[in-house]
Coordinates of C-alpha atoms and ligand atoms in Angstrom, one line a residue:
X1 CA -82.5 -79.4 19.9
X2 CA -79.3 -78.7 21.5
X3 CA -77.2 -79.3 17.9
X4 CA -80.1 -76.4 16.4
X5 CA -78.7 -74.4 19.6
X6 CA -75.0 -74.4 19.1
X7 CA -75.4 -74.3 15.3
X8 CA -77.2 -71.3 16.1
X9 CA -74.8 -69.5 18.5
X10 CA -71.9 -70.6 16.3
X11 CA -73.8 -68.8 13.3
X12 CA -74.8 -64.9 15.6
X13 CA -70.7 -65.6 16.4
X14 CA -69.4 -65.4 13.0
X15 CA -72.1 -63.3 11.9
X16 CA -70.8 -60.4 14.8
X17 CA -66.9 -61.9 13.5
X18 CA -67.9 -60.6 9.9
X19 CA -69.7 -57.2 11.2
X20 CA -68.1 -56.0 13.8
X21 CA -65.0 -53.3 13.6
X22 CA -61.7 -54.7 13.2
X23 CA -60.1 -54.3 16.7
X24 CA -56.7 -52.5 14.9
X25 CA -59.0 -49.9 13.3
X26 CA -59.5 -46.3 15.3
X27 CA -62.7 -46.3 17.4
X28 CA -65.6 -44.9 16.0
X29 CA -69.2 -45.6 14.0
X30 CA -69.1 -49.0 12.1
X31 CA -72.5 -49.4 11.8
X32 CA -74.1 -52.3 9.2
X33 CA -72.4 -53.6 6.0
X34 CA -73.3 -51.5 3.0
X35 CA -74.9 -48.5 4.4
X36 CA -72.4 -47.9 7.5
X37 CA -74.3 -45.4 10.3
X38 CA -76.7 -43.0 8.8
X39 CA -76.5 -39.6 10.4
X40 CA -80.2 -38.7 12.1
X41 CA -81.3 -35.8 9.7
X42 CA -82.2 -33.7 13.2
X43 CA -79.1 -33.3 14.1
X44 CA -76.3 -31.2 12.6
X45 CA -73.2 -32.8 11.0
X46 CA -70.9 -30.4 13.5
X47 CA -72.4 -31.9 16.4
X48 CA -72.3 -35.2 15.4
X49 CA -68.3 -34.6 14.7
X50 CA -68.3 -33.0 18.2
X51 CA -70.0 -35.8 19.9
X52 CA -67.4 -38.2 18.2
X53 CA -64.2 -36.1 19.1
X54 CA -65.3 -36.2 22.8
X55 CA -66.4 -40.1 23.3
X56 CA -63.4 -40.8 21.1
X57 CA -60.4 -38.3 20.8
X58 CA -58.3 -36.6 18.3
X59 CA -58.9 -39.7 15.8
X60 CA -61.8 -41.6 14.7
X61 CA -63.7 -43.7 11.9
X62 CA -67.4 -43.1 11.1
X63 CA -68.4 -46.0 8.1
X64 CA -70.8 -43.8 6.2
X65 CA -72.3 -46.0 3.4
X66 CA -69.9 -48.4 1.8
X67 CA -66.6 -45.8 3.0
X68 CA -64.4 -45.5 6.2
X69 CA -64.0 -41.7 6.8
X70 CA -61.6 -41.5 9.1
X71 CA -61.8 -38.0 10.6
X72 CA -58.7 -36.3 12.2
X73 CA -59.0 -33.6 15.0
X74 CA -55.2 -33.0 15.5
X75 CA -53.2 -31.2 13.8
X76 CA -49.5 -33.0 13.9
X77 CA -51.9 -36.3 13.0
X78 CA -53.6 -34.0 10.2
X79 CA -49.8 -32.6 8.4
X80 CA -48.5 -36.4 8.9
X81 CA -51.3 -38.3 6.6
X82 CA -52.2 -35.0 4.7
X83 CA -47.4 -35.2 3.6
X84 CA -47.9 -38.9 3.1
X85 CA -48.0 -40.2 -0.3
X86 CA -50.1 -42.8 1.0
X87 CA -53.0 -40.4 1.1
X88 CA -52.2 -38.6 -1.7
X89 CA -54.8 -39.3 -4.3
X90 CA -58.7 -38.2 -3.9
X91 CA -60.9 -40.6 -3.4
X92 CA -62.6 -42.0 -7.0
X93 CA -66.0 -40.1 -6.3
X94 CA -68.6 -38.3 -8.5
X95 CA -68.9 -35.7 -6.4
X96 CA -64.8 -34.5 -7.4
X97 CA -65.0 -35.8 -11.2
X98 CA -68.5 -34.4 -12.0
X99 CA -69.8 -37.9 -13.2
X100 CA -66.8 -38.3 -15.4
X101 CA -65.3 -41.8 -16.1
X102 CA -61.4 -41.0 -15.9
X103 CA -61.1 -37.7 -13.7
X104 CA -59.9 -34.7 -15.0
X105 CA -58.7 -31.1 -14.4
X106 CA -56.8 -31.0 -10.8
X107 CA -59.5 -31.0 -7.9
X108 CA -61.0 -34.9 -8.6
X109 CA -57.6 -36.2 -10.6
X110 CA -54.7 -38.4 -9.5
X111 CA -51.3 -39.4 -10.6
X112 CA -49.5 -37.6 -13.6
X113 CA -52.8 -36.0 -15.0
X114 CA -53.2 -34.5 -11.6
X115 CA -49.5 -33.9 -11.2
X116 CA -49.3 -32.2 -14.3
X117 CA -52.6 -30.0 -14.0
X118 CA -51.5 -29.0 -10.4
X119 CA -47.6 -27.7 -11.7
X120 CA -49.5 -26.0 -14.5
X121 CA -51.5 -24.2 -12.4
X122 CA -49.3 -23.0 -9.3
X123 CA -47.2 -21.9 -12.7
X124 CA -50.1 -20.0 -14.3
X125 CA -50.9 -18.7 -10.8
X126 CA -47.0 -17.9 -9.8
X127 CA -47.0 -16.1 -13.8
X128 CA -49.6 -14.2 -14.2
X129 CA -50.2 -13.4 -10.8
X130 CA -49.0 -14.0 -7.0
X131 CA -46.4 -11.3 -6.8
X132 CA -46.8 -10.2 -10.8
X133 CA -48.4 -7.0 -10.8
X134 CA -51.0 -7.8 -14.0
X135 CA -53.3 -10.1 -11.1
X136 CA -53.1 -7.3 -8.7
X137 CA -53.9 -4.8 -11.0
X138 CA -57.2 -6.6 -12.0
X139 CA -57.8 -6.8 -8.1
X140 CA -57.3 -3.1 -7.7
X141 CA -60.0 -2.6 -10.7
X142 CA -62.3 -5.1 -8.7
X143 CA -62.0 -3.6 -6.0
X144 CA -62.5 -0.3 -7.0
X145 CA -66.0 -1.1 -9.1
X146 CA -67.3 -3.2 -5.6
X147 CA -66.3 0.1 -3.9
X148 CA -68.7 2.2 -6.4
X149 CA -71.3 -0.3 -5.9
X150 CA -71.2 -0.4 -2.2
X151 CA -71.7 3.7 -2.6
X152 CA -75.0 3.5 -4.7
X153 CA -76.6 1.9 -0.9
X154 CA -74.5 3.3 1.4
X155 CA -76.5 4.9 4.5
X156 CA -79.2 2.2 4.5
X157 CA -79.3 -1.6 5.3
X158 CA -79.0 -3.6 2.5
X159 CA -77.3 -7.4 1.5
X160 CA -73.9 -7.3 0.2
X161 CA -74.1 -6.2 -3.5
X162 CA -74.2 -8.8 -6.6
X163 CA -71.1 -6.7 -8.1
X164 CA -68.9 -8.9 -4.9
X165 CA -70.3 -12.2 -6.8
X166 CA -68.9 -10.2 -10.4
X167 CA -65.5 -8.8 -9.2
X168 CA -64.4 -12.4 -7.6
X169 CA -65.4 -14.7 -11.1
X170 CA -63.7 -11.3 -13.1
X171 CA -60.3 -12.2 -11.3
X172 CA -60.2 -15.9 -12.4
X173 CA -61.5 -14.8 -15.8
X174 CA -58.9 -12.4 -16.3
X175 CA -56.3 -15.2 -15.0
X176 CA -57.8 -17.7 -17.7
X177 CA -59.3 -16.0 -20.6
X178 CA -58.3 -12.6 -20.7
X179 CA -62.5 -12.2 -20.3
X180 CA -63.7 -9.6 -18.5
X181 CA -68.0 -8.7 -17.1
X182 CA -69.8 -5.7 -16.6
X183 CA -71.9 -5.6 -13.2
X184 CA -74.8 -5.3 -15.5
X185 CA -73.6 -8.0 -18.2
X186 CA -76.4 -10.6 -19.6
X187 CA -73.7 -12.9 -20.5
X188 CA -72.9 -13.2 -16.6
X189 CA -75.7 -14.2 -15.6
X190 CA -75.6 -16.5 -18.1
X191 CA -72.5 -17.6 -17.3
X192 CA -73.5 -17.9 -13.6
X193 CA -76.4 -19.7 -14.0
X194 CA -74.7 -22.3 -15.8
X195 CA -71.9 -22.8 -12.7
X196 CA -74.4 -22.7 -10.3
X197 CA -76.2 -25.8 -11.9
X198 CA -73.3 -27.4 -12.2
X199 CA -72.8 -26.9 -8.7
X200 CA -76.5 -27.7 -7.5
X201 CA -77.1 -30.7 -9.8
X202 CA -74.0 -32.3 -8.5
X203 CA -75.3 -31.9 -4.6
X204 CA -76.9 -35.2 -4.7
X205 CA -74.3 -37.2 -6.0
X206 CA -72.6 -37.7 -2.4
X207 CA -75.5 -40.5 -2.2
X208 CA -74.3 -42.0 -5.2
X209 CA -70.5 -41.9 -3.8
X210 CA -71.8 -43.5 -0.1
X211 CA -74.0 -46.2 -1.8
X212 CA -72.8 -46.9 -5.1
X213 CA -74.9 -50.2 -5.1
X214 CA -77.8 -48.5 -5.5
X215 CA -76.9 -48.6 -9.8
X216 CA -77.1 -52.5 -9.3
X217 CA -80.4 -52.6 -7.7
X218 CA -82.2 -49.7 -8.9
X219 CA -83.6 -48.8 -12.5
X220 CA -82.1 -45.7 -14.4
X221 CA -85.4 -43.3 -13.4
X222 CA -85.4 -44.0 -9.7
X223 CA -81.4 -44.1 -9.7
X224 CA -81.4 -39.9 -11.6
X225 CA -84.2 -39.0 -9.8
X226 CA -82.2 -39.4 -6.4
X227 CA -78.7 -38.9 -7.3
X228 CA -79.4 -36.5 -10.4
X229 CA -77.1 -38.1 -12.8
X230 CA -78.5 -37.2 -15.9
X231 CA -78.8 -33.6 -15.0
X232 CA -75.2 -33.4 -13.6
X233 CA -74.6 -34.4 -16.8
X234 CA -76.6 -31.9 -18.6
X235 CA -75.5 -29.2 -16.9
X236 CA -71.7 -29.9 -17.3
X237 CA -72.3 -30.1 -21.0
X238 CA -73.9 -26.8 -20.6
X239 CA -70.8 -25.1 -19.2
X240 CA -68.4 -27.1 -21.3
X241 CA -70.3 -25.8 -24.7
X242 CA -69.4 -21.6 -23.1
X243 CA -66.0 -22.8 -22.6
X244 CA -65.1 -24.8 -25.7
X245 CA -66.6 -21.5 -27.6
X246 CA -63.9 -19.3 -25.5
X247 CA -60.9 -22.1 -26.2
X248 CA -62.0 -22.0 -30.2
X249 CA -61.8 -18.3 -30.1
X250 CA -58.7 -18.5 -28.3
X251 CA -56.8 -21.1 -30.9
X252 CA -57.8 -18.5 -33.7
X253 CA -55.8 -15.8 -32.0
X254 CA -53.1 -17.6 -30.4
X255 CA -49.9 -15.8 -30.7
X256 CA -47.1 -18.3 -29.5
X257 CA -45.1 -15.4 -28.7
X258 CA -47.4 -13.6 -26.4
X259 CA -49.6 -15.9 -24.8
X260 CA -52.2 -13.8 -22.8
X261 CA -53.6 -16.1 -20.5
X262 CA -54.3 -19.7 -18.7
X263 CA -55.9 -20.8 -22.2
X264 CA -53.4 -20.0 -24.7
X265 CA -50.6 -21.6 -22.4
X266 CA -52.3 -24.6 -22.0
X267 CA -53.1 -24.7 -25.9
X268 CA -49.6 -24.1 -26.5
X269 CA -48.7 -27.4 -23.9
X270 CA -51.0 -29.6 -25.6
X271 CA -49.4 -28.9 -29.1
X272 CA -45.9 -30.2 -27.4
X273 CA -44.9 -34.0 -28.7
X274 CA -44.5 -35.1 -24.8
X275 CA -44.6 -39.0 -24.2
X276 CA -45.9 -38.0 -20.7
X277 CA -48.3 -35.3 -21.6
X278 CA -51.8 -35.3 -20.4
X279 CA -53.0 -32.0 -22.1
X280 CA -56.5 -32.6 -23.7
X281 CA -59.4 -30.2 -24.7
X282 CA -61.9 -32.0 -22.3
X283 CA -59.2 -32.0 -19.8
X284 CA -58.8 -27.7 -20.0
X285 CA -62.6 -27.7 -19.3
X286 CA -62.4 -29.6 -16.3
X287 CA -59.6 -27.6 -15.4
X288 CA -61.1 -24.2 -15.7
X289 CA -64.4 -25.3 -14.0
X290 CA -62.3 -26.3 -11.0
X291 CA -60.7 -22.8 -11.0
X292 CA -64.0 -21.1 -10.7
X293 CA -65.4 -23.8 -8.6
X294 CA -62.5 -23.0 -5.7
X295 CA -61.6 -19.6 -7.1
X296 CA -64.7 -17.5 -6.7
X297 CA -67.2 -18.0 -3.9
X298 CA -64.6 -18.9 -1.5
X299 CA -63.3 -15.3 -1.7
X300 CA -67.1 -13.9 -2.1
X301 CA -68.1 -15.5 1.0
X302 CA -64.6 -15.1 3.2
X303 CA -64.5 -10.9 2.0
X304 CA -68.9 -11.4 3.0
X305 CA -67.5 -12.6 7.0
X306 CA -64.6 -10.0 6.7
X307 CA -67.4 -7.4 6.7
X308 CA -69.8 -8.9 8.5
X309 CA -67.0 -9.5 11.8
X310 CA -65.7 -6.3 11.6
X311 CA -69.6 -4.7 11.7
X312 CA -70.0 -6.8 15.2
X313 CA -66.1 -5.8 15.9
X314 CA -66.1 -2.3 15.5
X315 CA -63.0 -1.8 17.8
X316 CA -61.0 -4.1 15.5
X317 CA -62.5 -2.2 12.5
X318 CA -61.1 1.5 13.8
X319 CA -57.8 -0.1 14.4
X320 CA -57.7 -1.4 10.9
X321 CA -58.9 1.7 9.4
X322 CA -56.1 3.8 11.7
X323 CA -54.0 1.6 10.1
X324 CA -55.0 2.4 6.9
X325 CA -54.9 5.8 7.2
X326 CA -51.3 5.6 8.5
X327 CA -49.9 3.6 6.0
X328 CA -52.1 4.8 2.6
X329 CA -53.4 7.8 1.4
X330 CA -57.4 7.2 1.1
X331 CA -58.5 5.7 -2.0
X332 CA -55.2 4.2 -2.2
X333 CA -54.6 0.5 -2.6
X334 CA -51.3 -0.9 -1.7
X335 CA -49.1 -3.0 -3.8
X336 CA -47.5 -6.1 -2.7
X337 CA -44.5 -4.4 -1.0
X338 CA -46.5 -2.2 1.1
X339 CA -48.1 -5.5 3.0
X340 CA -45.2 -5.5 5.5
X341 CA -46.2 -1.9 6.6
X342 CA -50.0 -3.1 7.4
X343 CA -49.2 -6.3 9.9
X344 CA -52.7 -5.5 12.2
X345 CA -54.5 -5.8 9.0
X346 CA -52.6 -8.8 7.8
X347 CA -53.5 -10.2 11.4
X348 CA -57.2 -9.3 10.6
X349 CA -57.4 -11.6 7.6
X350 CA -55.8 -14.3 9.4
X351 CA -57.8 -14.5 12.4
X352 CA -61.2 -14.3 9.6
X353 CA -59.5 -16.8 8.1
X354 CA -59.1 -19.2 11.3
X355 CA -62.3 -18.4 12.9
X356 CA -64.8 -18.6 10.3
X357 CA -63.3 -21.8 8.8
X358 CA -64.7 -21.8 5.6
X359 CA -64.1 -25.6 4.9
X360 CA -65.2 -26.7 8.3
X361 CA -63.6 -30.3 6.8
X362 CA -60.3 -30.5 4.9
X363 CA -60.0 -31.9 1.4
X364 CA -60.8 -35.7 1.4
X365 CA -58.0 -38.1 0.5
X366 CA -57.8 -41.9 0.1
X367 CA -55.6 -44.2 1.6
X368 CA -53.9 -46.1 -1.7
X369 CA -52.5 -49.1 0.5
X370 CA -52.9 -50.6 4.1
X371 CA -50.9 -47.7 6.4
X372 CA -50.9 -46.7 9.7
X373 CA -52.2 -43.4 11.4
X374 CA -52.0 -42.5 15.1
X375 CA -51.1 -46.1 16.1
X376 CA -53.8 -47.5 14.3
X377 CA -54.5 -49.8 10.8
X378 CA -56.0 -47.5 8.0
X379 CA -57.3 -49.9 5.6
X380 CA -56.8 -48.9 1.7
X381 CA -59.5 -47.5 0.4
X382 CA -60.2 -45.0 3.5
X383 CA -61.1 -42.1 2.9
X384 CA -59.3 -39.8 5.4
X385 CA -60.6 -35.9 6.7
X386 CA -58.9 -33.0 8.8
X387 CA -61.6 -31.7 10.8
X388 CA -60.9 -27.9 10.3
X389 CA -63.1 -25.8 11.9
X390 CA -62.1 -27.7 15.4
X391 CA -58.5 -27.3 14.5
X392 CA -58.9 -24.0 14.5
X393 CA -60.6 -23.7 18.1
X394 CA -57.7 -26.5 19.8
X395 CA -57.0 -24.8 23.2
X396 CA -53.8 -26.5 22.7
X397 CA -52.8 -23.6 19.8
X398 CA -55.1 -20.7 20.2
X399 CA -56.0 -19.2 23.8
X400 CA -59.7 -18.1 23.9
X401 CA -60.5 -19.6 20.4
X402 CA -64.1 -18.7 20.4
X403 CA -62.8 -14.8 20.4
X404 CA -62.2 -12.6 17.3
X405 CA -58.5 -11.1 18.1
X406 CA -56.5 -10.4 15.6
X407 CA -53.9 -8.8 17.9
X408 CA -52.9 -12.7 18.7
X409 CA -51.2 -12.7 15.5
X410 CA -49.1 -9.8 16.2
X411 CA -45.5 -10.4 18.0
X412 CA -43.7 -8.3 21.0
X413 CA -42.0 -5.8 18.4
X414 CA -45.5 -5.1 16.5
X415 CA -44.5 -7.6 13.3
X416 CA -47.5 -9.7 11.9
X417 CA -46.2 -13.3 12.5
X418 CA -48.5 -15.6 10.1
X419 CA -45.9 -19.0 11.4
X420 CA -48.9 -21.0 13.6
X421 CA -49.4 -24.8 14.6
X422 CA -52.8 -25.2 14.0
X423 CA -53.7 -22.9 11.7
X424 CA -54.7 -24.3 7.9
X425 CA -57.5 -23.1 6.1
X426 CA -55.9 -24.1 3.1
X427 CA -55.3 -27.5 4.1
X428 CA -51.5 -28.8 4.5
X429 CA -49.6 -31.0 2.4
X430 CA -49.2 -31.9 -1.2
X431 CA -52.4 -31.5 -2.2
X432 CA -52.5 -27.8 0.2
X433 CA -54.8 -25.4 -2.0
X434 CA -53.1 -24.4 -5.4
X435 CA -54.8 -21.0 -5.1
X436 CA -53.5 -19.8 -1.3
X437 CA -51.4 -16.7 -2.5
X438 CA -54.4 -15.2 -5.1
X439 CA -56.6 -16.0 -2.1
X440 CA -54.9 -14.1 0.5
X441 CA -53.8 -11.4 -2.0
X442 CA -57.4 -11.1 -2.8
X443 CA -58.9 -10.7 0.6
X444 CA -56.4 -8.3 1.3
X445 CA -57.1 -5.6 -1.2
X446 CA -60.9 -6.1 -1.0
X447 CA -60.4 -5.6 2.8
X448 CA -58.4 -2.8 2.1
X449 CA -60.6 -1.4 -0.3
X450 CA -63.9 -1.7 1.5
X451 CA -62.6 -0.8 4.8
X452 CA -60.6 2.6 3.6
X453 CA -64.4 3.6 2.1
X454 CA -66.8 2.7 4.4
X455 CA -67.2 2.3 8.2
X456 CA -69.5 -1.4 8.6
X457 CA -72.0 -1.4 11.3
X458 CA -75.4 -4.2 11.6
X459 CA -78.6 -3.0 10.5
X460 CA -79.6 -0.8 13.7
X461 CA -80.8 -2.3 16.4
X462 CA -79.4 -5.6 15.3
X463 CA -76.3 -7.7 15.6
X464 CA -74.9 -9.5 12.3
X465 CA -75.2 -13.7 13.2
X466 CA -71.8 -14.9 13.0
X467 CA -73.0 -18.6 13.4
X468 CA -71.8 -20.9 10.7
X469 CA -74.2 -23.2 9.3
X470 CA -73.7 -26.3 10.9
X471 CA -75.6 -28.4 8.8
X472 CA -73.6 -27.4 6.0
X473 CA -69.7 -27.6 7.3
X474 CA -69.0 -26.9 3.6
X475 CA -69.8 -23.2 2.8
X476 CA -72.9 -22.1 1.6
X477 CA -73.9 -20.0 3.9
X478 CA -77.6 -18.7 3.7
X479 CA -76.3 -16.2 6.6
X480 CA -74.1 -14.8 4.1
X481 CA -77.5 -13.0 3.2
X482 CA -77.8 -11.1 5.9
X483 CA -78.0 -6.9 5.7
X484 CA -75.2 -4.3 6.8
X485 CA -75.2 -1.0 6.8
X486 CA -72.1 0.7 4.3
X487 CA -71.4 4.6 6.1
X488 CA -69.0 6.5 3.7
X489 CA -66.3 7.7 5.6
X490 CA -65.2 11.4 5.5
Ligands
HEM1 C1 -60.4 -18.3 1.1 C2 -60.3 -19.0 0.0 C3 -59.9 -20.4 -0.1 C4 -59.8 -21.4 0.8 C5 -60.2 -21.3 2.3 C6 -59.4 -22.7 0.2 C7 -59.2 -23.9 0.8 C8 -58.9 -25.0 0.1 C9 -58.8 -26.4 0.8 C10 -59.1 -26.6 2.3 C11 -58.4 -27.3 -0.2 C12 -58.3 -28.8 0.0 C13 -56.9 -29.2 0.1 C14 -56.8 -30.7 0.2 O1 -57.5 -31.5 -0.5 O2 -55.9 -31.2 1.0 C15 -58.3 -26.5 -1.4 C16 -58.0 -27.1 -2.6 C17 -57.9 -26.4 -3.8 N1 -58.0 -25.0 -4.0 FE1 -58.5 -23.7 -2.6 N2 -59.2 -22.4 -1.2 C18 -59.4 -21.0 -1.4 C19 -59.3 -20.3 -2.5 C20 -58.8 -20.9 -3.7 C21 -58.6 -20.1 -4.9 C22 -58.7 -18.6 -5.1 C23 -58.2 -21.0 -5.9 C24 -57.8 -20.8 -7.4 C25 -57.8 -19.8 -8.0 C26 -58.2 -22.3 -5.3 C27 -57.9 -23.5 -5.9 C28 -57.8 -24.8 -5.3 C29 -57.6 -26.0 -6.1 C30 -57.3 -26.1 -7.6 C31 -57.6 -27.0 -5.1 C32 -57.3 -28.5 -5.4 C33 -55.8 -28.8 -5.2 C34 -55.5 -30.3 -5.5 O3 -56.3 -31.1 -5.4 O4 -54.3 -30.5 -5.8 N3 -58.6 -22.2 -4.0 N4 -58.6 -25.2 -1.2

């Protein structure tokens, strides 16, 4: 009796020895071997990343699944690991490589495929458009055709036109293929359809990513029908087929002398007799659907806020447009060197930029050895996460954060002063977003554009619902539907 007893105890000991957190590990959610703490589907992501922050501080770990997220509220702590080459690399999961064995393109890669894709494409970007004028003259034209369509339902509520969802995948075209879509174009919404089921097939592969055992134990069926494998699969195919008909088109008009776009300089790179070249057909698909993946909603849905703000701000939106007039004869958009003369408006797309936090979490990053973080062990294989959106509303950087005030970005002698701790809706680091500049340029004309036209105000009666969606700290918005009212100014 009494050996069953101690045999017993000694067995629930090392049974809590193997499950419990190691002590040198940040606090947190550890949860059971295997399946780490499951979230309570009744309760929003955000909150839970709230509730953590204040039981735990500016550092924690939640084991979701068969991964350590560590999740970092600071911003120092953030830039340190985010520098680090010791979280350099993303972690190996479907969800960034689209179900592909060896990752590809630049958002899911690592080492010198990734390093090579990324210095392609901050070249590409730094060519053929941040500061070039051929980018911002495709901007300007974008602009100007969201502008007309904005006019065909000005004076009456009414969601933000499908033209914004055109103009945005136009820029990245023009950028990569020299391709260019009417609003009215079939062969958009052809091409749309086919990124959006990319982009909805691959939702449920983050279950796949947490609990990877589930291949082992499940059959095939089951394993699709929950994770959607297969049609992640089918649908990349899809997209890959309308790209690979663009690249062949592209190889039978290539003029080495004059490339004309993303396509024609990658062709020309994979044609060079490098020992360390990467350059592959397969890999230019990947890389192009990453373009349009980052590229395109993310400005949709920040210029969507932008108006959205400004209609519940309409103080903030007469100083801008006084601005505007001041600076730029109407129907006028402003080239790069006439940003310095428009700082309030500058300030305005900073503090959209900080308070609607468009990736409520940063880019996820693993650790690729044992390291330390904020005095404590991160064990390789960690995945680690800036909490953005909470970054963003740290008392210790931004006074009032819940308020919409541009004018905080404005120094003593009137200058728009973008140099803040604590501000990084592009992430930090070395794998910061490749497409900052394009993004900012881009927000800025459309701003511009829309703003020097029309005067924004919520449907009446109404105010527009500035909440994010917390369930969904990643984008996505179905807010973003919302109506507005577009008045023509005189
Ligand atoms: C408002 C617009 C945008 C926001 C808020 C944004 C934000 C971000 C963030 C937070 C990351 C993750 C960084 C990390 O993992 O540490 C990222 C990565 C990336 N972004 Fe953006 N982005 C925007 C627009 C764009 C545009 C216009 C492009 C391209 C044309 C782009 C291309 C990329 C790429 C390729 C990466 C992956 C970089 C890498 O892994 O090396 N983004 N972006």
């Amino acid at each position: 009796m009494w050996v069953e007893l101690v045999l017993s105890a000694a067995l629930l000991f090392l049974l809590w020895q193997v499950l419990k957190k190691p002590s040198d590990l940040p606090p947190g959610r550890w949860g059971l071997p295997l399946v780490g703490y499951v979230p309570l589907p009744f309760k929003s992501i955000r909150d839970h990343i709230r509730d953590l922050y204040k039981k735990h501080g500016s550092i924690y770990i939640w084991r979701m699944g068969v991964h350590n997220i560590v999740f970092l509220h600071d911003q120092k702590m953030a830039r340190e690991a985010y520098t680090s080459t010791d979280f350099i690399d993303r972690p190996p999961w479907q969800i960034f490589c689209i179900n592909e064995k060896s990752p590809k393109g630049v958002l899911g890669s690592n080492g010198l495929l990734w390093q090579n894709n990324r210095r392609f494409a901050l070249r590409q970007l730094r060519d053929l458009g941040m500061g070039k004028s051929k980018l911002v003259a495709a901007v300007h034209t974008q602009a100007a055709m969201m502008v007309e369509e904005f006019e065909k339902q000005a004076g009456r509520p009414a969601c933000i036109p499908h033209a914004m969802s055109v103009a945005v995948v136009n820029i990245i075209w023009q950028m990569v293929g020299n391709i260019q879509f009417e609003v009215s174009d079939p062969k958009y919404i052809e091409f749309r359809e086919a990124v959006d089921s990319v982009m909805d097939s691959a939702k449920n592969l983050f279950i796949y990513d947490l609990f990877p055992w589930l291949e082992k134990i499940l059959p095939t069926s089951i394993l699709n029908w929950i994770c959607h494998l297969d049609l992640v699969e089918d649908a990349k195919e899809k997209f890959f087929h309308y790209f690979k008909e663009v690249i062949a088109e592209h190889k039978e008009t290539l003029d080495r002398d004059n490339p004309r776009d993303l396509i024609d300089t990658y062709l020309m790179e994979m044609e060079k007799d490098s020992p360390d070249s990467t350059y592959s057909e397969r890999d230019l698909c990947f890389l192009i659907l990453d373009l349009f993946n980052t590229g395109s909603l993310t400005i949709r849905d920040t210029t969507v806020w932008m108006i959205f703000y400004l209609a519940n701000h309409p103080k903030v939106q007469e100083k801008l447009q006084r601005e505007l007039d001041e600076v730029l004869p109407r129907g006028t958009l402003p080239s790069l060197k006439d940003k310095p003369r428009l700082p309030y408006t500058e300030a305005v797309v900073h503090e959209l930029l900080r308070i609607t936090s468009l990736f409520g979490l940063g880019g996820q990053h693993v650790a690729t050895r044992d390291t330390k973080l904020g005095g404590y062990t991160i064990p390789k294989g960690s995945v680690i996460t800036s909490v953005i959106s909470e970054i963003h509303r740290d008392t210790r950087h931004w006074d009032n954060p819940d308020d919409f005030l541009p004018e905080r970005w404005i120094t003593e002698e009137g200058k728009f002063s973008a140099k803040r701790e604590g501000f990084m809706p592009f992430g930090v680091g070395k794998r910061q977003c490749v497409g900052e500049g394009l993004a900012l340029m881009e927000v800025f004309m459309f701003t511009v554009a829309l703003f020097q036209a029309f005067t924004f105000t919520p449907p009446p009666g109404k105010l527009m619902d500035l909440r994010p969606d917390s369930n969904n700290p990643k984008g996505n918005n179905p807010r973003l539907m919302q109506e507005v009212v577009a008045t023509v100014r005189q």
